[in-house]
JSON list of C-alpha atoms in Angstrom, two decimals:
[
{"chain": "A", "resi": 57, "resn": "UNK", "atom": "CA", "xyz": [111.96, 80.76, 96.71]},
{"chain": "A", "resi": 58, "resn": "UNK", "atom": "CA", "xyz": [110.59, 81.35, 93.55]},
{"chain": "A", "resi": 59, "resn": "UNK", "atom": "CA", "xyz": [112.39, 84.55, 92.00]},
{"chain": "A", "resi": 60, "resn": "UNK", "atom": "CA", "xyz": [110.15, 87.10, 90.42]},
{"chain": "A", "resi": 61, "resn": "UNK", "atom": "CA", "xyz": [111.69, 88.98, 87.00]},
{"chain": "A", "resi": 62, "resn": "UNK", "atom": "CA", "xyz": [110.39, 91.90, 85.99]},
{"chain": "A", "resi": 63, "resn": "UNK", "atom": "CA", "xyz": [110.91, 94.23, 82.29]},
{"chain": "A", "resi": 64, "resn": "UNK", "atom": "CA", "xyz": [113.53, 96.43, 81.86]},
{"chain": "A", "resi": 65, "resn": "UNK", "atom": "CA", "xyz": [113.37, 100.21, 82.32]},
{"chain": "A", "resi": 66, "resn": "UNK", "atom": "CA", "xyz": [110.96, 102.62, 80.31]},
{"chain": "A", "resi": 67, "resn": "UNK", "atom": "CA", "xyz": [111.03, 106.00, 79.34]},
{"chain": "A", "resi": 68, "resn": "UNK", "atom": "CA", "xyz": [107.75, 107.51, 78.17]},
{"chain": "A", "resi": 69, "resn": "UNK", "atom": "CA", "xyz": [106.40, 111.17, 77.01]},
{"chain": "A", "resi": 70, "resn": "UNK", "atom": "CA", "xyz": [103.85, 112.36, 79.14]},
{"chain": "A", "resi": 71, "resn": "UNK", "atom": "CA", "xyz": [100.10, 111.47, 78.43]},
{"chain": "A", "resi": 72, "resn": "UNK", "atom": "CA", "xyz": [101.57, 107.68, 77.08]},
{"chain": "A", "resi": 73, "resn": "UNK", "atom": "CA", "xyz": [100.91, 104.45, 78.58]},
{"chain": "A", "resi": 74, "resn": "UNK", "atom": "CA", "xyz": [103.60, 101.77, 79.97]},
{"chain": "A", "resi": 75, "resn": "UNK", "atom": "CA", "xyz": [103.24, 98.31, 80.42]},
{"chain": "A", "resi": 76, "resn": "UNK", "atom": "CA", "xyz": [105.55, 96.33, 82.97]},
{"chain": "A", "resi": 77, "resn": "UNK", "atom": "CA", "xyz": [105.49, 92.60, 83.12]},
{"chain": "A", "resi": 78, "resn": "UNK", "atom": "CA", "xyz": [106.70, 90.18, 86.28]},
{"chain": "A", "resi": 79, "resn": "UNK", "atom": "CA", "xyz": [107.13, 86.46, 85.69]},
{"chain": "A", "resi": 80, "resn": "UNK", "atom": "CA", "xyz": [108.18, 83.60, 87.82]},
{"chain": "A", "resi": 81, "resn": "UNK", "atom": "CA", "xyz": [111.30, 82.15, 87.18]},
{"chain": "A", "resi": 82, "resn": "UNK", "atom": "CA", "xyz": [111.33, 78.38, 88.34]},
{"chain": "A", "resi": 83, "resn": "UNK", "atom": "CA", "xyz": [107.43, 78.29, 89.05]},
{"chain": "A", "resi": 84, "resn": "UNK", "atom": "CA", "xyz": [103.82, 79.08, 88.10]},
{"chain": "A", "resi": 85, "resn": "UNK", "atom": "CA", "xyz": [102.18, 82.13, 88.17]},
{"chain": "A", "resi": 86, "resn": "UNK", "atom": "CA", "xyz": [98.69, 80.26, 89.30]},
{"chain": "A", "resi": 87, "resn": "UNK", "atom": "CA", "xyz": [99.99, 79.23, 92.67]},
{"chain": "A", "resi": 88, "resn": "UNK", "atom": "CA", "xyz": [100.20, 83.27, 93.52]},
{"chain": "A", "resi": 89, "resn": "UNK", "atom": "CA", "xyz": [98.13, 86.58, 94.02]},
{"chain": "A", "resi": 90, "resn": "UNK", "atom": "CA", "xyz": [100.20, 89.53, 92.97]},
{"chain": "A", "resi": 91, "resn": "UNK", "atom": "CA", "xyz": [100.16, 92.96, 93.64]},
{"chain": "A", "resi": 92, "resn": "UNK", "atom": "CA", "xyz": [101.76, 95.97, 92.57]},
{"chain": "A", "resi": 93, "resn": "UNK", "atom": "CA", "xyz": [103.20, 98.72, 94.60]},
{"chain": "A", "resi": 94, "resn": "UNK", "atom": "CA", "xyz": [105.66, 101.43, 92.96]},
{"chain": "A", "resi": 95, "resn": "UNK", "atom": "CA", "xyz": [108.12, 103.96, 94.96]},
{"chain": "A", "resi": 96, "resn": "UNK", "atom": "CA", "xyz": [108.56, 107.29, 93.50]},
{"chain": "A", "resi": 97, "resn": "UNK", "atom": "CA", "xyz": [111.98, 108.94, 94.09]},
{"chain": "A", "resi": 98, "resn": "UNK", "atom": "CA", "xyz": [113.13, 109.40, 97.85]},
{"chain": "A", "resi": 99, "resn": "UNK", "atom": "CA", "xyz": [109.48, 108.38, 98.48]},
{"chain": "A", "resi": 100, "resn": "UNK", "atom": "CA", "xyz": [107.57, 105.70, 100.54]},
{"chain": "A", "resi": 101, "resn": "UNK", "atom": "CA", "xyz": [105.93, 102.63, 99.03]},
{"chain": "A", "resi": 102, "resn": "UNK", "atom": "CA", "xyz": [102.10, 102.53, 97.20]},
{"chain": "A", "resi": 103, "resn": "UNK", "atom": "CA", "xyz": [100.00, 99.95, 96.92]},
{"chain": "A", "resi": 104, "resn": "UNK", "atom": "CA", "xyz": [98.77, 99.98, 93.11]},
{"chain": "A", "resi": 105, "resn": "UNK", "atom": "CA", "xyz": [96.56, 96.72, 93.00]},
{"chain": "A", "resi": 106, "resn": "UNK", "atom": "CA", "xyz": [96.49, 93.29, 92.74]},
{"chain": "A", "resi": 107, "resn": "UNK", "atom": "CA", "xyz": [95.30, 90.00, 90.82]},
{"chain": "A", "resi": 108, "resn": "UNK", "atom": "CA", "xyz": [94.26, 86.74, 91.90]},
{"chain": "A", "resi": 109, "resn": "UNK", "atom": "CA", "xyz": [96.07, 85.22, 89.15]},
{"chain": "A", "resi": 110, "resn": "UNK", "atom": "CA", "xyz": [93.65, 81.68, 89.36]},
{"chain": "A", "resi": 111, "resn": "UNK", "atom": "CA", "xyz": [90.31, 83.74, 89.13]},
{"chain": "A", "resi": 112, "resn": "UNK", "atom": "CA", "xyz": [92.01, 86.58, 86.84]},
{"chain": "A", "resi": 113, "resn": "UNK", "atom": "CA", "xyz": [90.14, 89.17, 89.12]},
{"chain": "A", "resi": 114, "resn": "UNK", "atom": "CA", "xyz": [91.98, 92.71, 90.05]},
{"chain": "A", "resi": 115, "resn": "UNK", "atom": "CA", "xyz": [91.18, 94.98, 92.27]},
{"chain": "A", "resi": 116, "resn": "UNK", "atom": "CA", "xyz": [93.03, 98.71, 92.58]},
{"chain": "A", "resi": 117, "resn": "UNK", "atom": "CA", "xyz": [93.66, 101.18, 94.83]},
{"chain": "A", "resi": 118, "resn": "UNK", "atom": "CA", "xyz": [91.32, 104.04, 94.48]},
{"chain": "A", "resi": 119, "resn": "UNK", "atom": "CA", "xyz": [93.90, 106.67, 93.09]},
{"chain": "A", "resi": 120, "resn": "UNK", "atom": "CA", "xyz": [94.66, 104.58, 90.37]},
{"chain": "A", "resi": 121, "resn": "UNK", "atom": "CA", "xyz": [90.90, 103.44, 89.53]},
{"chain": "A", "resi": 122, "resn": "UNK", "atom": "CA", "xyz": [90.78, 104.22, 85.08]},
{"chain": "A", "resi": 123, "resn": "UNK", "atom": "CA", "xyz": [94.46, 104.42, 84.74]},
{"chain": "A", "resi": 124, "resn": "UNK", "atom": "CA", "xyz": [95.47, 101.15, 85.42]},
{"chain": "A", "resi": 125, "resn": "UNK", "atom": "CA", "xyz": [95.30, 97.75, 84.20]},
{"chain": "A", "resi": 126, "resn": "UNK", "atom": "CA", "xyz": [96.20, 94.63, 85.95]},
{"chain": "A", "resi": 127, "resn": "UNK", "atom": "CA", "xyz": [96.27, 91.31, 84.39]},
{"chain": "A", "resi": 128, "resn": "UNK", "atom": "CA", "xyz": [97.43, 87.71, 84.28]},
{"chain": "A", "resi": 129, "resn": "UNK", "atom": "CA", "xyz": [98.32, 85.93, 81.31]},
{"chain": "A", "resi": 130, "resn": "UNK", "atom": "CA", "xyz": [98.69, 82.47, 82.14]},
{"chain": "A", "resi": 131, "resn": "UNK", "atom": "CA", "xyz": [99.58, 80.60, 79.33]},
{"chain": "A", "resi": 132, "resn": "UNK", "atom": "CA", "xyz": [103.27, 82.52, 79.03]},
{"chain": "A", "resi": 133, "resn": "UNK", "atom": "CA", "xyz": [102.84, 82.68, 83.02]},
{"chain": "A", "resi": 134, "resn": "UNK", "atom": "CA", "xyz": [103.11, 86.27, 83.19]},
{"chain": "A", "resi": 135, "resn": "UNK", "atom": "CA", "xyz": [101.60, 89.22, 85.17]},
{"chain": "A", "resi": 136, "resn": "UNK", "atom": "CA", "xyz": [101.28, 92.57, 83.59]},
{"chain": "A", "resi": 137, "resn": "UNK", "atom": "CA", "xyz": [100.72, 96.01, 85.01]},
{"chain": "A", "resi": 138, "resn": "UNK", "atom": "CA", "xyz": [99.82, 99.02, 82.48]},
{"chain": "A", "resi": 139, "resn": "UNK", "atom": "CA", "xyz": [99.21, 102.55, 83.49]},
{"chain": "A", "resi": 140, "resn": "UNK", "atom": "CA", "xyz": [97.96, 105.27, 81.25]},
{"chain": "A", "resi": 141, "resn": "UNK", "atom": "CA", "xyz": [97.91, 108.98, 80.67]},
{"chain": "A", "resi": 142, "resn": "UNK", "atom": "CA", "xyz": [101.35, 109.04, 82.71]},
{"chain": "A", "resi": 143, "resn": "UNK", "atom": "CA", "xyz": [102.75, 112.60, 84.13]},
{"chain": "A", "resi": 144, "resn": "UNK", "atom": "CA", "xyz": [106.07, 113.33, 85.56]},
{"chain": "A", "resi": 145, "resn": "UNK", "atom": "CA", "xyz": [104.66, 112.33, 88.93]},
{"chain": "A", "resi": 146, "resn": "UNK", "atom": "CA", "xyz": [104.35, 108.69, 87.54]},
{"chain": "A", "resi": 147, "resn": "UNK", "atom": "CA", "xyz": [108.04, 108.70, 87.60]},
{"chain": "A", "resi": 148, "resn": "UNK", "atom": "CA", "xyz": [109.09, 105.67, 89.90]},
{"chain": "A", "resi": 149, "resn": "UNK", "atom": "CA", "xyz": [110.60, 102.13, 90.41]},
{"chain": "A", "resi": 150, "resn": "UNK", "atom": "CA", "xyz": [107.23, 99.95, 90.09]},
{"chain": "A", "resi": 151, "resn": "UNK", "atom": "CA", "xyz": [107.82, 96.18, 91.58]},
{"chain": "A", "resi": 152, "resn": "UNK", "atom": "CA", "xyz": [105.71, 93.36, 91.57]},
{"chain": "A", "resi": 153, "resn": "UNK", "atom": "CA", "xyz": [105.36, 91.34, 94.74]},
{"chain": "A", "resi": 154, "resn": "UNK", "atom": "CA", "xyz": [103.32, 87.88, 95.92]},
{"chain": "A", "resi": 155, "resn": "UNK", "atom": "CA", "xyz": [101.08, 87.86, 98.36]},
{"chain": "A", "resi": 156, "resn": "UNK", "atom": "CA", "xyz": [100.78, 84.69, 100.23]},
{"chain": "A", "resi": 157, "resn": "UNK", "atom": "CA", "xyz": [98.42, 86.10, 102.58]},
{"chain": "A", "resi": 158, "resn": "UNK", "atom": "CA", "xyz": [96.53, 89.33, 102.05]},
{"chain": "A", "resi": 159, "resn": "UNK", "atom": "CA", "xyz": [98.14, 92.23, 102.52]},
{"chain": "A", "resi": 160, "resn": "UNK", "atom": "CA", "xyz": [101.75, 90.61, 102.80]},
{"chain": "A", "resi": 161, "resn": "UNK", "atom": "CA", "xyz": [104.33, 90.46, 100.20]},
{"chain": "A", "resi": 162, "resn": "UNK", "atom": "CA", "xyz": [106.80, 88.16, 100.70]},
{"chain": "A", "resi": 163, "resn": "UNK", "atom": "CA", "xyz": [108.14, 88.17, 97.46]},
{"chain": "A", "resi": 164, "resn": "UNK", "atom": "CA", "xyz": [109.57, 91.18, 95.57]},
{"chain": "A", "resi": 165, "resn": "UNK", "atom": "CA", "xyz": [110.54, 91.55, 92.00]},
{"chain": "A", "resi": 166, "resn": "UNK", "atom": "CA", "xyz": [113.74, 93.69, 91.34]},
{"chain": "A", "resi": 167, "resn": "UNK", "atom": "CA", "xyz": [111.69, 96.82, 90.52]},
{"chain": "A", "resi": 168, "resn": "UNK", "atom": "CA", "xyz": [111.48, 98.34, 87.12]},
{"chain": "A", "resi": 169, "resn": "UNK", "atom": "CA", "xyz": [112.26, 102.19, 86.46]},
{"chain": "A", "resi": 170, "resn": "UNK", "atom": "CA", "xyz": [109.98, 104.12, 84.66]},
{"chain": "A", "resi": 171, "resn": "UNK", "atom": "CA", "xyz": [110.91, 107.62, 83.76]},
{"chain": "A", "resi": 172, "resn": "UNK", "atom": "CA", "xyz": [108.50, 110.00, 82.45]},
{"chain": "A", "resi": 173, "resn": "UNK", "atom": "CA", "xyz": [109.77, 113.11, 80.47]},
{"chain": "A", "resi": 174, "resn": "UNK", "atom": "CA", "xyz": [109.00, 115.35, 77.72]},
{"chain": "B", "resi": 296, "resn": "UNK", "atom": "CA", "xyz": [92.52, 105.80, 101.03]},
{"chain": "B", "resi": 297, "resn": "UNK", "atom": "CA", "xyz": [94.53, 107.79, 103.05]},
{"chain": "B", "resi": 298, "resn": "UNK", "atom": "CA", "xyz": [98.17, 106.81, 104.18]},
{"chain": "B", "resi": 299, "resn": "UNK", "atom": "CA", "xyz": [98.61, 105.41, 106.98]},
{"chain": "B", "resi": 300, "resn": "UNK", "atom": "CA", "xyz": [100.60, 107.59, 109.53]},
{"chain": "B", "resi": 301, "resn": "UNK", "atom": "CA", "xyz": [104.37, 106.88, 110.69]},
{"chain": "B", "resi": 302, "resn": "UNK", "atom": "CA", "xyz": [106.84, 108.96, 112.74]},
{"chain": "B", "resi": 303, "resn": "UNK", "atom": "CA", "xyz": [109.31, 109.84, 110.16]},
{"chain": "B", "resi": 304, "resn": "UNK", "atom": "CA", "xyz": [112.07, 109.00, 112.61]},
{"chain": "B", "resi": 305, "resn": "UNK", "atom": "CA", "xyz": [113.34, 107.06, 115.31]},
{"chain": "B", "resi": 306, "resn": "UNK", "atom": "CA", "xyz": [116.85, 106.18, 116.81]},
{"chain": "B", "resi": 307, "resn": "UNK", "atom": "CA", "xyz": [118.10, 104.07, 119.62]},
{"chain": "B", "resi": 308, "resn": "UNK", "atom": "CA", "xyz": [122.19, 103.40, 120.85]},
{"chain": "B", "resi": 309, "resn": "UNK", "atom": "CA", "xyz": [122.86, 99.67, 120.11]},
{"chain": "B", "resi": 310, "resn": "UNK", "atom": "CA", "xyz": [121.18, 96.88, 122.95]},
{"chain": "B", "resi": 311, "resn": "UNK", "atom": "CA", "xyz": [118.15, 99.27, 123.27]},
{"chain": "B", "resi": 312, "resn": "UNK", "atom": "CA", "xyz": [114.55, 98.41, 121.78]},
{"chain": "B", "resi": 313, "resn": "UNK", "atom": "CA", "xyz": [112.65, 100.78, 120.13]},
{"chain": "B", "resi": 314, "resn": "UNK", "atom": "CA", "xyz": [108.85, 100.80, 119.05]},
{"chain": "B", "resi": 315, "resn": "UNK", "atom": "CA", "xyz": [107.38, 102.75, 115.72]},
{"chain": "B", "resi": 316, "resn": "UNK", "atom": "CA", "xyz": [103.54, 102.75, 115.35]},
{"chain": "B", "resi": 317, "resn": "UNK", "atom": "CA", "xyz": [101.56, 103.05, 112.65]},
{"chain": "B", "resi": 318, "resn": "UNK", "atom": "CA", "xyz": [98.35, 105.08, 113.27]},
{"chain": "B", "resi": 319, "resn": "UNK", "atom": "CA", "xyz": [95.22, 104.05, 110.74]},
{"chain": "B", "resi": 320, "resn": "UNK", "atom": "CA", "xyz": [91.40, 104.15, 111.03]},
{"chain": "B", "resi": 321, "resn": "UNK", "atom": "CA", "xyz": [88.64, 102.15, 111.79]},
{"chain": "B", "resi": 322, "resn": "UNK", "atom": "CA", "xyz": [89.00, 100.86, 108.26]},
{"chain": "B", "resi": 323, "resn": "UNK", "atom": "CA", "xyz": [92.15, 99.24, 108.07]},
{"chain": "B", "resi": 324, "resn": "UNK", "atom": "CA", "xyz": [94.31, 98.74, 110.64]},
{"chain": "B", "resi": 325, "resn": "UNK", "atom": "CA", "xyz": [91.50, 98.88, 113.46]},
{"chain": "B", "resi": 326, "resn": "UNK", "atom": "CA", "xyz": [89.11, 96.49, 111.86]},
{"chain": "B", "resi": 327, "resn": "UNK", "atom": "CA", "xyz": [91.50, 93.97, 110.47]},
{"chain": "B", "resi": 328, "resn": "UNK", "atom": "CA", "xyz": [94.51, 91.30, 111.62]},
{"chain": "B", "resi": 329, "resn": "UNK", "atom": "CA", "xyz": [96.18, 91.99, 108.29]},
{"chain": "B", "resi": 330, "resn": "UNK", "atom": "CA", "xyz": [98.63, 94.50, 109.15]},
{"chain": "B", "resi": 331, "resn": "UNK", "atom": "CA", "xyz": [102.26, 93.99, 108.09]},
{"chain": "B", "resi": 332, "resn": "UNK", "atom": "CA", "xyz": [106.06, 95.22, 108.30]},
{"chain": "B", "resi": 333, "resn": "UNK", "atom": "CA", "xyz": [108.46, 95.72, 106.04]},
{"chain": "B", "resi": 334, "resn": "UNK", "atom": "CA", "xyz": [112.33, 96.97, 106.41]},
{"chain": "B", "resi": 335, "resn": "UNK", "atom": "CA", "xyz": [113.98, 98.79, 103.07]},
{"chain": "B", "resi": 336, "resn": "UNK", "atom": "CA", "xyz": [117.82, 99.34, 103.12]},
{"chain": "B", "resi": 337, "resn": "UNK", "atom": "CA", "xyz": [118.91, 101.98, 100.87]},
{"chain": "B", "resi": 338, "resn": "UNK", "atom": "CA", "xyz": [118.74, 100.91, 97.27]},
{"chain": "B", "resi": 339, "resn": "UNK", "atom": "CA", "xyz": [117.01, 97.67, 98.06]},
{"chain": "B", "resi": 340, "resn": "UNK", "atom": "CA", "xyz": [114.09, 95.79, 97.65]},
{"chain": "B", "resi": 341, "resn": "UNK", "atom": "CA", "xyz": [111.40, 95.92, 100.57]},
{"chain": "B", "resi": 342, "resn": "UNK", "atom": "CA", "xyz": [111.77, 92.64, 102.79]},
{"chain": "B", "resi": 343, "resn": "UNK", "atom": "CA", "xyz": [109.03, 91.64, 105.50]},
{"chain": "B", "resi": 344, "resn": "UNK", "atom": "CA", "xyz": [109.62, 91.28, 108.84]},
{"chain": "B", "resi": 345, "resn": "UNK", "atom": "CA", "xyz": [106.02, 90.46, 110.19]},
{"chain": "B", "resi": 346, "resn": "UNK", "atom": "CA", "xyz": [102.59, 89.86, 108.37]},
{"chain": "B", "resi": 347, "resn": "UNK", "atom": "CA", "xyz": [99.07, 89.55, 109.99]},
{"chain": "B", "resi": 348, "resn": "UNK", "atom": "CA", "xyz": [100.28, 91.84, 112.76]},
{"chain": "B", "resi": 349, "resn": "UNK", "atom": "CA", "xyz": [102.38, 89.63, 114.94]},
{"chain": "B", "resi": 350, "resn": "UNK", "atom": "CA", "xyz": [103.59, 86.43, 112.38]},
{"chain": "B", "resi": 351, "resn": "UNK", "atom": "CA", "xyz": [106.96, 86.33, 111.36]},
{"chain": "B", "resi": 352, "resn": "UNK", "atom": "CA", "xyz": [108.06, 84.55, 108.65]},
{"chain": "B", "resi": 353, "resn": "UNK", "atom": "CA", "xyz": [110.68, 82.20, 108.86]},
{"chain": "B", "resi": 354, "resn": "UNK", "atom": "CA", "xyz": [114.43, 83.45, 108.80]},
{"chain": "B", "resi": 355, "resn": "UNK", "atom": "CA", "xyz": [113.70, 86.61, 110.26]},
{"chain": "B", "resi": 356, "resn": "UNK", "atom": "CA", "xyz": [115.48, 87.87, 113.41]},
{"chain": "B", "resi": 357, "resn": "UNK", "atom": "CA", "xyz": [113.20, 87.42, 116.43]},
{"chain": "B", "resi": 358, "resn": "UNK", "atom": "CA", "xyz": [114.26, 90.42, 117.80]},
{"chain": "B", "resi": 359, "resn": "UNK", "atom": "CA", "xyz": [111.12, 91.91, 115.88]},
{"chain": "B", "resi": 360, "resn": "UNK", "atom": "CA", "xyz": [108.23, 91.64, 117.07]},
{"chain": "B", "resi": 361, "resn": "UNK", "atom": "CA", "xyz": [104.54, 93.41, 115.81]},
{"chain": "B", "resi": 362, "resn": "UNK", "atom": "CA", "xyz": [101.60, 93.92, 118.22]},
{"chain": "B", "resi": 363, "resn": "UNK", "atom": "CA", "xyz": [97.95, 96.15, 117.74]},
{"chain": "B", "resi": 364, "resn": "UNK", "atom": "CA", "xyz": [95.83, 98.09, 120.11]},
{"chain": "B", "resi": 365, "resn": "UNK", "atom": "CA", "xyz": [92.85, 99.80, 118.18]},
{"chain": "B", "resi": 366, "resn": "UNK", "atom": "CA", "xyz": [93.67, 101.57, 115.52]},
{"chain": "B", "resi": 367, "resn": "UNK", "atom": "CA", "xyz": [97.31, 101.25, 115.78]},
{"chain": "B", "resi": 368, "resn": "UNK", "atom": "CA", "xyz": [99.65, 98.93, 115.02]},
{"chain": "B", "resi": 369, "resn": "UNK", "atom": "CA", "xyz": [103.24, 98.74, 116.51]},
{"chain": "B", "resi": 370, "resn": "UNK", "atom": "CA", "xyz": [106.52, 97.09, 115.74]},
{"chain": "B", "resi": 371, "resn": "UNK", "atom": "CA", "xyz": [109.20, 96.63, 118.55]},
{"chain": "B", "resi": 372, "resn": "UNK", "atom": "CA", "xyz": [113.02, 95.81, 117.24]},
{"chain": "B", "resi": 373, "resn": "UNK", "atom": "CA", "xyz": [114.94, 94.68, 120.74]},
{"chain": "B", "resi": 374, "resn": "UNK", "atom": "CA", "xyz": [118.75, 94.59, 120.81]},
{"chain": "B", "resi": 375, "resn": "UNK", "atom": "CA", "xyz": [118.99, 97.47, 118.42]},
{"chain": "B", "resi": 376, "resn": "UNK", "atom": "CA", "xyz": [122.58, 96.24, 116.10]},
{"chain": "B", "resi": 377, "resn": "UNK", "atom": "CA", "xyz": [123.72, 98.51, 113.64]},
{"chain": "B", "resi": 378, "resn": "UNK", "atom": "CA", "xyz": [122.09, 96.17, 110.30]},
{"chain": "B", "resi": 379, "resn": "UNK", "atom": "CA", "xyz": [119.05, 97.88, 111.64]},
{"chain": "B", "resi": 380, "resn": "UNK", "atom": "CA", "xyz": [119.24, 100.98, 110.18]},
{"chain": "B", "resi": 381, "resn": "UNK", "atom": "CA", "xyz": [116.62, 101.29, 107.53]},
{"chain": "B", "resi": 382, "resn": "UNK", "atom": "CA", "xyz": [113.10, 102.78, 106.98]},
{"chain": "B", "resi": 383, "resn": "UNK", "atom": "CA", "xyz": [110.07, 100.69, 107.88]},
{"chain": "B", "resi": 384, "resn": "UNK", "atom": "CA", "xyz": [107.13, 100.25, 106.57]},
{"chain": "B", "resi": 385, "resn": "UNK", "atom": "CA", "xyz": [103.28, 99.32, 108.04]},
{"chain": "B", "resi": 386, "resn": "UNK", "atom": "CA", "xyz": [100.97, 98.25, 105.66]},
{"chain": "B", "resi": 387, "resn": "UNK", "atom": "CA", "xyz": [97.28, 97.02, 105.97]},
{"chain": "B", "resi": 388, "resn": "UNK", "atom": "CA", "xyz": [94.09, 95.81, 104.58]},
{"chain": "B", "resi": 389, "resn": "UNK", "atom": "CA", "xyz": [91.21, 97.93, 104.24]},
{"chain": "B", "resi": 390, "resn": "UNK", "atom": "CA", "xyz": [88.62, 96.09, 102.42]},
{"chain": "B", "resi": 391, "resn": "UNK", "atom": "CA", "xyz": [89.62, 94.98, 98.84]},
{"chain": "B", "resi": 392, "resn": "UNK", "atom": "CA", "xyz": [92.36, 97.78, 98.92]},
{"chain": "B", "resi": 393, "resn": "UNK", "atom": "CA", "xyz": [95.74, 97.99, 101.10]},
{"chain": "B", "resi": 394, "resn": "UNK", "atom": "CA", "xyz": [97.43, 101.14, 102.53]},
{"chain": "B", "resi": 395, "resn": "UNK", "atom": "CA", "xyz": [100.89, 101.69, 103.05]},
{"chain": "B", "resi": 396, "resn": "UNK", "atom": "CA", "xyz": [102.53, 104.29, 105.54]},
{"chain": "B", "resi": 397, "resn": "UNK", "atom": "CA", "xyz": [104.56, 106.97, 105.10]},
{"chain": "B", "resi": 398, "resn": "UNK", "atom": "CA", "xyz": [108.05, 105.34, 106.31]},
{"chain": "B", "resi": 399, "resn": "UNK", "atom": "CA", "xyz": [110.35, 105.81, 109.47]},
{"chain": "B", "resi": 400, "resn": "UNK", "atom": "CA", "xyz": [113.55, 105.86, 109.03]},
{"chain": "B", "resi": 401, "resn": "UNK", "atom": "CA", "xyz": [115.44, 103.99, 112.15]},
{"chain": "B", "resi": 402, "resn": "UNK", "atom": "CA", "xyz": [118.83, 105.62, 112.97]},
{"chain": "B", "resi": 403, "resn": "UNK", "atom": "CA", "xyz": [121.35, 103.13, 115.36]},
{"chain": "B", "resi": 404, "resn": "UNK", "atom": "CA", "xyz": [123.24, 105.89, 117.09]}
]
């Protein structure tokens, strides 16, 4: 199965932006839709938002509608997820995960920690 | 998009099966097959158990199983072994956006 690799950890001031990336190790990012889903500290799992990575077209989940950008670059076959004017409560291990079929992820990046603090 | 709603725990004595539901609307779980199931060991990375409510993919146990009545999905785990213990996770469509629940956390007494 093809591995997914995400960016390293971030810390960021509140009001910043961060920008995680998740490439395929071993295969193309074309032959997937990915979506983003972070877990805040002792917290359950939310859905962020996804790409088709072949059309380049995101959708998001409607708390994150402004704030976040999702994106597919596909010449460096990588998928990017930025969120903007973070707060404390943006503080959270953000993965990346395919999605074979919708709503099913299959295939989880390790899950990179972003810390926000002044 | 509201949550979709969990118990936040069950338990069950090793051999027994146990069932957590996941309670949603109209708008997800009740008006599409696209419900799935994930398991979450401490420190881990999510891993699914079921997708479009009753699939499994292949190398999971077939000790679980999902099923959906209405609004509400379910997932069964039969012959409860200790590996079990973990929280689990519904999740759903609901037209162009996807809601996760809350959690339960399964406890093998």
């Amino acid at each position: 199965q093809v591995q997914l690799v995400q960016s390293g950890a971030e810390v960021k001031k509140p009001g910043s932006s961060v920008k995680v990336s998740c490439k395929p190790s071993g295969g193309s990012l074309t032959s997937h839709t990915i979506s983003w889903v972070r877990q805040a500290p002792g917290q359950g799992l939310e859905w962020m938002g996804r790409i088709m990575t072949v059309l380049g077209i995101p959708n998001f989940a409607q708390n994150f509608q402004g704030r976040v950008t999702i994106t597919a670059d596909i010449s460096t076959n990588t998928a990017y997820m930025e969120l903007s004017s973070l707060t404390s409560d943006d503080t959270a291990l953000y993965y990346c995960a395919s999605e074979p079929t919708t709503a099913s992820f299959d295939n989880w990046g390790q899950g990179t920690l972003v810390v926000v603090s002044s | 998009q509201s949550a979709l709603t969990q118990p936040a725990s069950v338990s069950g004595s090793p051999g027994q099966s146990i069932t957590i539901s996941c309670a949603g609307t109209r708008s997800d779980v009740g008006s599409y097959t696209l419900v799935s199931w994930y398991q979450q060991h401490p420190g881990k990375v999510p891993k699914l158990l079921i997708y479009e409510v009753t699939k499994r993919p292949s190398g999971v146990s077939s000790r679980f199983s999902g099923s959906k009545s209405g609004n509400t999905a379910s997932l069964t785990v039969s012959g409860l072994q200790a590996e079990d213990e973990a929280v689990y996770y519904c999740c759903s469509f609901a037209g162009s956006t996807t809601v996760f629940g809350g959690g339960t956390q399964l406890t093998v007494l």
